[in-house]
Each structure stands twice: as C-alpha cells, then as structure tokens.
CSV table of C-alpha atoms in Angstrom, one decimal:
chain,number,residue,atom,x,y,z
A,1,UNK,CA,-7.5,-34.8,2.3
A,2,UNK,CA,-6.1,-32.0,4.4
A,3,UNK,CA,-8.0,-29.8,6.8
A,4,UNK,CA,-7.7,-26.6,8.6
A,5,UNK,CA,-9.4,-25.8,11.3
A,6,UNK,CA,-9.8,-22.5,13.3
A,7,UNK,CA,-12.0,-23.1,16.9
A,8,UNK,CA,-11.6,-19.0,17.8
A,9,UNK,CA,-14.9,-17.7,15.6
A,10,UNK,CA,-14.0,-14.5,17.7
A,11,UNK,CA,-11.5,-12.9,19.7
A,12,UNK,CA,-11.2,-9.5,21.0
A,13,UNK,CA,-7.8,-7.7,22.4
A,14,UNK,CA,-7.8,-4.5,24.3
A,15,UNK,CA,-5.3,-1.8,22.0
A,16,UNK,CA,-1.7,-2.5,22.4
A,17,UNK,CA,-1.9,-6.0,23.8
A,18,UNK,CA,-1.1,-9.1,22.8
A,19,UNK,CA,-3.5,-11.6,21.1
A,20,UNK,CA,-3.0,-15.4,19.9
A,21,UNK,CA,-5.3,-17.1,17.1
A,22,UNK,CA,-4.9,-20.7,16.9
A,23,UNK,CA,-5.0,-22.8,14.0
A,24,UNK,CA,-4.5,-27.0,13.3
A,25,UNK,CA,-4.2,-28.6,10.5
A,26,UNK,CA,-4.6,-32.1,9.9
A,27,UNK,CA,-2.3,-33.6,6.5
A,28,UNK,CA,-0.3,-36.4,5.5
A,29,UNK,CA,2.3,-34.7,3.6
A,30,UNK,CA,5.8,-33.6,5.3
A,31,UNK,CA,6.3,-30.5,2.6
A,32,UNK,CA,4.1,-27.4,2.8
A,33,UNK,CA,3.5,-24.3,3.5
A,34,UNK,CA,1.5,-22.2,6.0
A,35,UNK,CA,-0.3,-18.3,5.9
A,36,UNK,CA,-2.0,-16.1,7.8
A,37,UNK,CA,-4.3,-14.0,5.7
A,38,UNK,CA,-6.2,-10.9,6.8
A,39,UNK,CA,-9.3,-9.5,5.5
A,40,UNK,CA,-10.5,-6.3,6.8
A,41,UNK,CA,-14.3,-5.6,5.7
A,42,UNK,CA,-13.0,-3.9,2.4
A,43,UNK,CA,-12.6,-7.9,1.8
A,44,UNK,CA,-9.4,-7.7,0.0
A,45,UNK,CA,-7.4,-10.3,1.1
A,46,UNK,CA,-3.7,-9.7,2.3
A,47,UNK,CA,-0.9,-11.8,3.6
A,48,UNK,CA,0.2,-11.6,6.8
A,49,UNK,CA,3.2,-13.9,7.5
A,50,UNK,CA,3.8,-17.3,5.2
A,51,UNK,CA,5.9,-20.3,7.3
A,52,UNK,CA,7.7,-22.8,5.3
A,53,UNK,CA,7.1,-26.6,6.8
A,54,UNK,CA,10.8,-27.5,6.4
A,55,UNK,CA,11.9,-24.4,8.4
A,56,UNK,CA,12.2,-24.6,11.7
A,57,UNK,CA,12.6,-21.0,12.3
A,58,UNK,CA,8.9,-19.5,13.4
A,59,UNK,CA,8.0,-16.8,10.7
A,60,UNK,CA,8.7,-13.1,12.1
A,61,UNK,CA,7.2,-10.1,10.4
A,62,UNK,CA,7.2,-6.7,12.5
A,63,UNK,CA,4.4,-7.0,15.0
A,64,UNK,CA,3.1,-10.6,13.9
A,65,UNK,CA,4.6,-14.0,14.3
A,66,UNK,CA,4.1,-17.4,14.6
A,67,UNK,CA,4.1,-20.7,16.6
A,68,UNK,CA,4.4,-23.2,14.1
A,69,UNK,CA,4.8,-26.8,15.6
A,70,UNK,CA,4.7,-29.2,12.8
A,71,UNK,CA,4.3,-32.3,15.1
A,72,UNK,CA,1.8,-31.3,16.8
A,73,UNK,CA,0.4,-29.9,13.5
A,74,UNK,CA,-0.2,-26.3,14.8
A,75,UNK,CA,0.2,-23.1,13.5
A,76,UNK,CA,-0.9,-20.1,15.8
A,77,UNK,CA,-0.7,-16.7,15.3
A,78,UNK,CA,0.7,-13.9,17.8
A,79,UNK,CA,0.0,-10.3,16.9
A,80,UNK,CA,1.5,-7.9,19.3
A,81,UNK,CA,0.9,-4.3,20.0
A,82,UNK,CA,-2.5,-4.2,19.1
A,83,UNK,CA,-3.7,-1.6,16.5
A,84,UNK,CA,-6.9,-0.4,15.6
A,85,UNK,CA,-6.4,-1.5,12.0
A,86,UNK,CA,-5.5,-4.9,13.0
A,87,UNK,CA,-9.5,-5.5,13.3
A,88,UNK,CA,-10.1,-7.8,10.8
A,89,UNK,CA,-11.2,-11.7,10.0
A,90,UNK,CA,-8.2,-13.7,10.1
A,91,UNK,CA,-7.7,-16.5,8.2
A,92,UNK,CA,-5.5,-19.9,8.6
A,93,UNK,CA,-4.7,-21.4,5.0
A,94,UNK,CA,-2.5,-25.1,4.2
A,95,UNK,CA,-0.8,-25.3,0.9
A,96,UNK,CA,1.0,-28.5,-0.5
A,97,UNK,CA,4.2,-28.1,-1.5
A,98,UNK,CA,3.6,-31.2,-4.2
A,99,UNK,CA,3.1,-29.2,-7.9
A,100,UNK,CA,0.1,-32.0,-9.1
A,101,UNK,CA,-1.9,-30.6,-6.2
A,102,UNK,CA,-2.6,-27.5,-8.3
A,103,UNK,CA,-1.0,-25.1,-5.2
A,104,UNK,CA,-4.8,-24.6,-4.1
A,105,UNK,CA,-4.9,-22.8,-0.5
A,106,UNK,CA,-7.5,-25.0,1.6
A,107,UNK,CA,-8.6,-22.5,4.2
A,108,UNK,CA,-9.9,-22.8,7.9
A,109,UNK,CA,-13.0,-21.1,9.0
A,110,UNK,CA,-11.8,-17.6,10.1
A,111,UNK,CA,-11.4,-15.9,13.7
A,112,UNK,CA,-12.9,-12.4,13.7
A,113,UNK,CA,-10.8,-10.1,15.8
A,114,UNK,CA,-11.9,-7.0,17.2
A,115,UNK,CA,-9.8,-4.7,19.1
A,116,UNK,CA,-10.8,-2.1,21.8
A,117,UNK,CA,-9.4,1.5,22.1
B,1,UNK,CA,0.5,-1.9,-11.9
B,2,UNK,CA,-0.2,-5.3,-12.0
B,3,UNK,CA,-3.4,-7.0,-10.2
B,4,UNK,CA,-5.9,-9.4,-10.6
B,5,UNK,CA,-9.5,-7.1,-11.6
B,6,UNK,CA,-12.6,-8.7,-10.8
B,7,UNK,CA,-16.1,-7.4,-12.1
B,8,UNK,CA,-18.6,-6.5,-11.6
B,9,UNK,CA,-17.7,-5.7,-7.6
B,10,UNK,CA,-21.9,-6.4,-6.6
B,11,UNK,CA,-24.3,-8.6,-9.1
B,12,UNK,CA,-27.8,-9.3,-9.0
B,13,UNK,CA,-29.4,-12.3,-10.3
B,14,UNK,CA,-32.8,-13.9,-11.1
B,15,UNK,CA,-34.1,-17.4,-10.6
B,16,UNK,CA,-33.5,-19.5,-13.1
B,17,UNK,CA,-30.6,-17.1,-14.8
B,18,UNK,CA,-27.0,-18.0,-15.8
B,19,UNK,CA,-24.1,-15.0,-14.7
B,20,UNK,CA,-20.8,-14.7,-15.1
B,21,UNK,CA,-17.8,-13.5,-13.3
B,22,UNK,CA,-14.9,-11.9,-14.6
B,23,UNK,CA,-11.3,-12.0,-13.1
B,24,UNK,CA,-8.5,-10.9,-15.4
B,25,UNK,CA,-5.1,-10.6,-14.3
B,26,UNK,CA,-1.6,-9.2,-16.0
B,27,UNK,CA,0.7,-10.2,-13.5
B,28,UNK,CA,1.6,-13.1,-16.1
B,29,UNK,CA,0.8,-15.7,-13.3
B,30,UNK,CA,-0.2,-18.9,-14.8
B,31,UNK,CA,-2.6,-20.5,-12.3
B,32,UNK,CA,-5.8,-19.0,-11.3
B,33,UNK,CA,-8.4,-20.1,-8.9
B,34,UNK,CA,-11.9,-19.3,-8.0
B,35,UNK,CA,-13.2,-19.7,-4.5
B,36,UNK,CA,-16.5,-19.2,-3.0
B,37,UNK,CA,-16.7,-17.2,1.0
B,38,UNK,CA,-19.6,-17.7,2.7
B,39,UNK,CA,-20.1,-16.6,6.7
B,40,UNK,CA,-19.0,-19.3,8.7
B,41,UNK,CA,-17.2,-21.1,6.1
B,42,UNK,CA,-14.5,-19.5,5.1
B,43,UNK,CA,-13.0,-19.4,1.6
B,44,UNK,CA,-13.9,-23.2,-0.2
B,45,UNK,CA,-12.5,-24.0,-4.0
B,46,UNK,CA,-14.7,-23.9,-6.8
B,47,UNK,CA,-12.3,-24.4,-9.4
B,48,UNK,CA,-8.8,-24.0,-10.3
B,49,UNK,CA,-6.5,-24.1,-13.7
B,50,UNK,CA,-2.7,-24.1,-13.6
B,51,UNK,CA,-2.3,-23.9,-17.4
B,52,UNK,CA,-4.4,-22.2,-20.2
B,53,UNK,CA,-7.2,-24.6,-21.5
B,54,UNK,CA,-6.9,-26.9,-18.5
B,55,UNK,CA,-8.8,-26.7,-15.6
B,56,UNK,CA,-9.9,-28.5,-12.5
B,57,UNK,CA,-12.9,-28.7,-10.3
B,58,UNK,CA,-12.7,-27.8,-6.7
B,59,UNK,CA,-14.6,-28.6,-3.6
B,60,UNK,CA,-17.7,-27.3,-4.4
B,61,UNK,CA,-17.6,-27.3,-8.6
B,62,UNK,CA,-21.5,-28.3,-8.9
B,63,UNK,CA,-23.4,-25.6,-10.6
B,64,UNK,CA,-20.5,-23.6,-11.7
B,65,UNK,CA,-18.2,-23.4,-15.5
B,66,UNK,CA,-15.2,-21.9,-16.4
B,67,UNK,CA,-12.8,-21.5,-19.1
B,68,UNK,CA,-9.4,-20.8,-19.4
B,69,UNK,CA,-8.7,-19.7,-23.2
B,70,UNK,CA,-6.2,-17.3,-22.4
B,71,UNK,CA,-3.5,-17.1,-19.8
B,72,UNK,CA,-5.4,-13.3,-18.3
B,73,UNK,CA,-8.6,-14.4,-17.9
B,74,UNK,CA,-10.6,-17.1,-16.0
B,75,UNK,CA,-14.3,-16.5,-16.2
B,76,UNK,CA,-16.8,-17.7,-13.7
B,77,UNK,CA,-20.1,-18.6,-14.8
B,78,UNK,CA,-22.7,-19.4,-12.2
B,79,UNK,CA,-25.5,-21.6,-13.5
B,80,UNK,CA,-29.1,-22.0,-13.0
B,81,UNK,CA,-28.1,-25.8,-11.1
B,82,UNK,CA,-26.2,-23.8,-8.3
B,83,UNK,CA,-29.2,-23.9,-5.8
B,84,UNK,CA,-27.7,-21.1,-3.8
B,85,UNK,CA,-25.7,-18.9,-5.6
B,86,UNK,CA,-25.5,-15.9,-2.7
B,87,UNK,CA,-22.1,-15.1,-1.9
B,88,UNK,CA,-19.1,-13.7,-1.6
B,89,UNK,CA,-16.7,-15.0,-5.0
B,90,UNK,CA,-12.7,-14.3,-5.0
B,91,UNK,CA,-10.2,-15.1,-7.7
B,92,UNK,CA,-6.6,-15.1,-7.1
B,93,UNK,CA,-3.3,-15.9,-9.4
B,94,UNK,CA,-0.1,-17.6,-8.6
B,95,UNK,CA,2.9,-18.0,-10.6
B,96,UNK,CA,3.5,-21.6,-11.9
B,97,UNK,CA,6.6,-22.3,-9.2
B,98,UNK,CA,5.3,-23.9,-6.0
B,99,UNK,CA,7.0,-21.1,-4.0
B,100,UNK,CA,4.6,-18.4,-5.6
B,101,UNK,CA,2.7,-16.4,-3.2
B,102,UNK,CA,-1.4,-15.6,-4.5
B,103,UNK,CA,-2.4,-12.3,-5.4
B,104,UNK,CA,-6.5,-12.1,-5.2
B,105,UNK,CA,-8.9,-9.6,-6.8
B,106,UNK,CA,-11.2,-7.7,-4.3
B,107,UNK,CA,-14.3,-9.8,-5.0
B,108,UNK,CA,-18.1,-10.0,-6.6
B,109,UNK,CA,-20.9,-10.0,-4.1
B,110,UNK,CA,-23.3,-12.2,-5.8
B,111,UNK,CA,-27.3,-12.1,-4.7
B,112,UNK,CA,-30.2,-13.5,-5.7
B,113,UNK,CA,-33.0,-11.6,-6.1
C-alpha cells in the first residue's frame, strides 16, 4: 500500500521569505501523480501545484514549486515570497495513475505553516 | 456554478444515534469520495464510488454506509458502531478519466454531544 508522509507538523517563515515543506512517499507503482493541497482554517481545500510522475519537469505555479525526485521518492514544496495568506495547513497527497485504484488521494499528515509580518 | 454542496456545515449527535451527511455535486463528475480529517491525521478514506450503485470501502469504512443511487449525490451516514464519530468529514468529485483533478465541498463538523 502506498504512504505519504509529512515529518514538518509546523513550520514558520518570516513574510516574504522562502519556505520548503517536505514530503516522501513510499509506492510501488512507476505512474502517478503528486499535489500540494492548501487548507486555510475556512477548511476548503484548494490545489496548489499537481506534478505528473512521468514528467521530469518540477511543477511551477507563480510563487510555489516543486522538488519532485521520483528515485528518491520525494516531493517537497517551495513557496517563495511569503504572504500573509499563505498561512495555512499544507497537505502532501499520492494518487495512482492505475483506473482500478478508484483515483483515491492517500494523504500525508499535514505541515501547518504560519508566516510572520 | 458548479460545486460539490455539503450539509449541514456543523452537526450534533447523541449517543447511540444514526446521522447522515449530504454531499451533492453537479459538476457531472462520476466518482465521489468521502474522507474523514481528524488533528494529526490528516485526511483518511472512508469510502469511495467511481460509478452510480457501486461503491467501495476505504481505510476506515467501519461504522459508516453510503449509497450511490444517483450520479449527484453520495450520502454519508454515520452509525451508532462508529465509536468516535467527532470530526471533520469532506466529500470531493472527480471526473471518471485518471487525469481528473478533485473538487471537495467545504465540509460537516460532526460532534458528539
């Protein structure tokens, strides 16, 4: 079965700096895809960046990208140019690209990020 | 505009008492899922249905029902065997493809009182 693991419960970042959250996964399977998901405390969930396993090519979206190393089974997350409204639980999430496995996210156990003005 | 509703948004139950949650979506997406946050945790599977009047159990299916008799709604119904019920429950659609992103409601706080 695969796993995801976070080891960051929290991490803080002082406004307009860079942070990294760090996520491994642990799977068998060679086609797959990766997310970042946010949840601010309104709790609605929202993608952040999605990486593709047969893609080379880390994931880029404005202000957040990613290190994905599939050998090493890591997936870490970079946010730069910290923002207020980047506090938030961020969560680490393994789906298999294989249709019988019923496209169910398996998720890691969240890093809450706070940042400082 | 298309979404995925969830209701009620905060629900209260007795000892002993079956509830159940609803999550409707019109996005036309034809799996949904139910998952379970709790702190610490993360977000675990409860259950999961990729086409209408099929469904399959999750991680943590003890305790819990659902149904799937229309292609909009997938119902959560906590029983009184779920020992500890208090939580956070999310539902979220995909479309059938395995390239379809989720789209999730915003959630029933559940607590037993």
């Amino acid at each position: 079965a695969q796993t995801v693991t976070q080891s960051q419960p929290e991490m803080s970042v002082q406004e307009a700096e860079t942070v990294t959250l760090s996520c491994t996964y642990d799977t068998s399977e060679s086609d797959y895809y990766l997310f970042w998901y946010k949840q601010p405390p309104s709790r609605q969930m929202i993608l952040v960046i999605r990486q593709e396993a047969y893609k080379q090519q880390n994931a880029t979206e404005n202000r957040f990208s990613v290190n994905f190393q599939k050998a090493a089974k890591s997936f870490s997350l970079k946010i730069s140019d910290s923002q207020l409204g980047d506090a938030a639980m961020y969560f680490c999430a393994y789906r298999s690209a294989i249709y019988n496995q019923g496209g169910k996210l398996i998720f890691g156990q969240g890093t809450e990020l706070s940042v400082k003005p | 505009d298309g979404g995925i509703t969830q209701s009620p948004k905060y629900l209260f139950r007795k000892e002993g008492q079956n509830v159940t949650l609803s999550c409707e979506q019109n996005l036309n997406h034809d799996a949904m899922y139910w998952y379970r946050q709790d702190p610490g945790q993360g977000l675990r599977l409860i259950y999961y249905s990729q086409i209408v009047n099929d469904f399959q159990k999750g991680d943590i299916a003890e305790g819990y029902s659902v149904s799937r008799e229309k292609k909009e709604s997938f119902p959560l119904t906590v029983t009184s065997a779920q020992k500890n019920p208090t939580a956070f429950y999310l539902c979220a659609s995909r479309r059938g493809s395995t390239a379809g992103g989720y789209t999730f409601g915003s959630g029933t706080r559940l607590t037993v009182v």
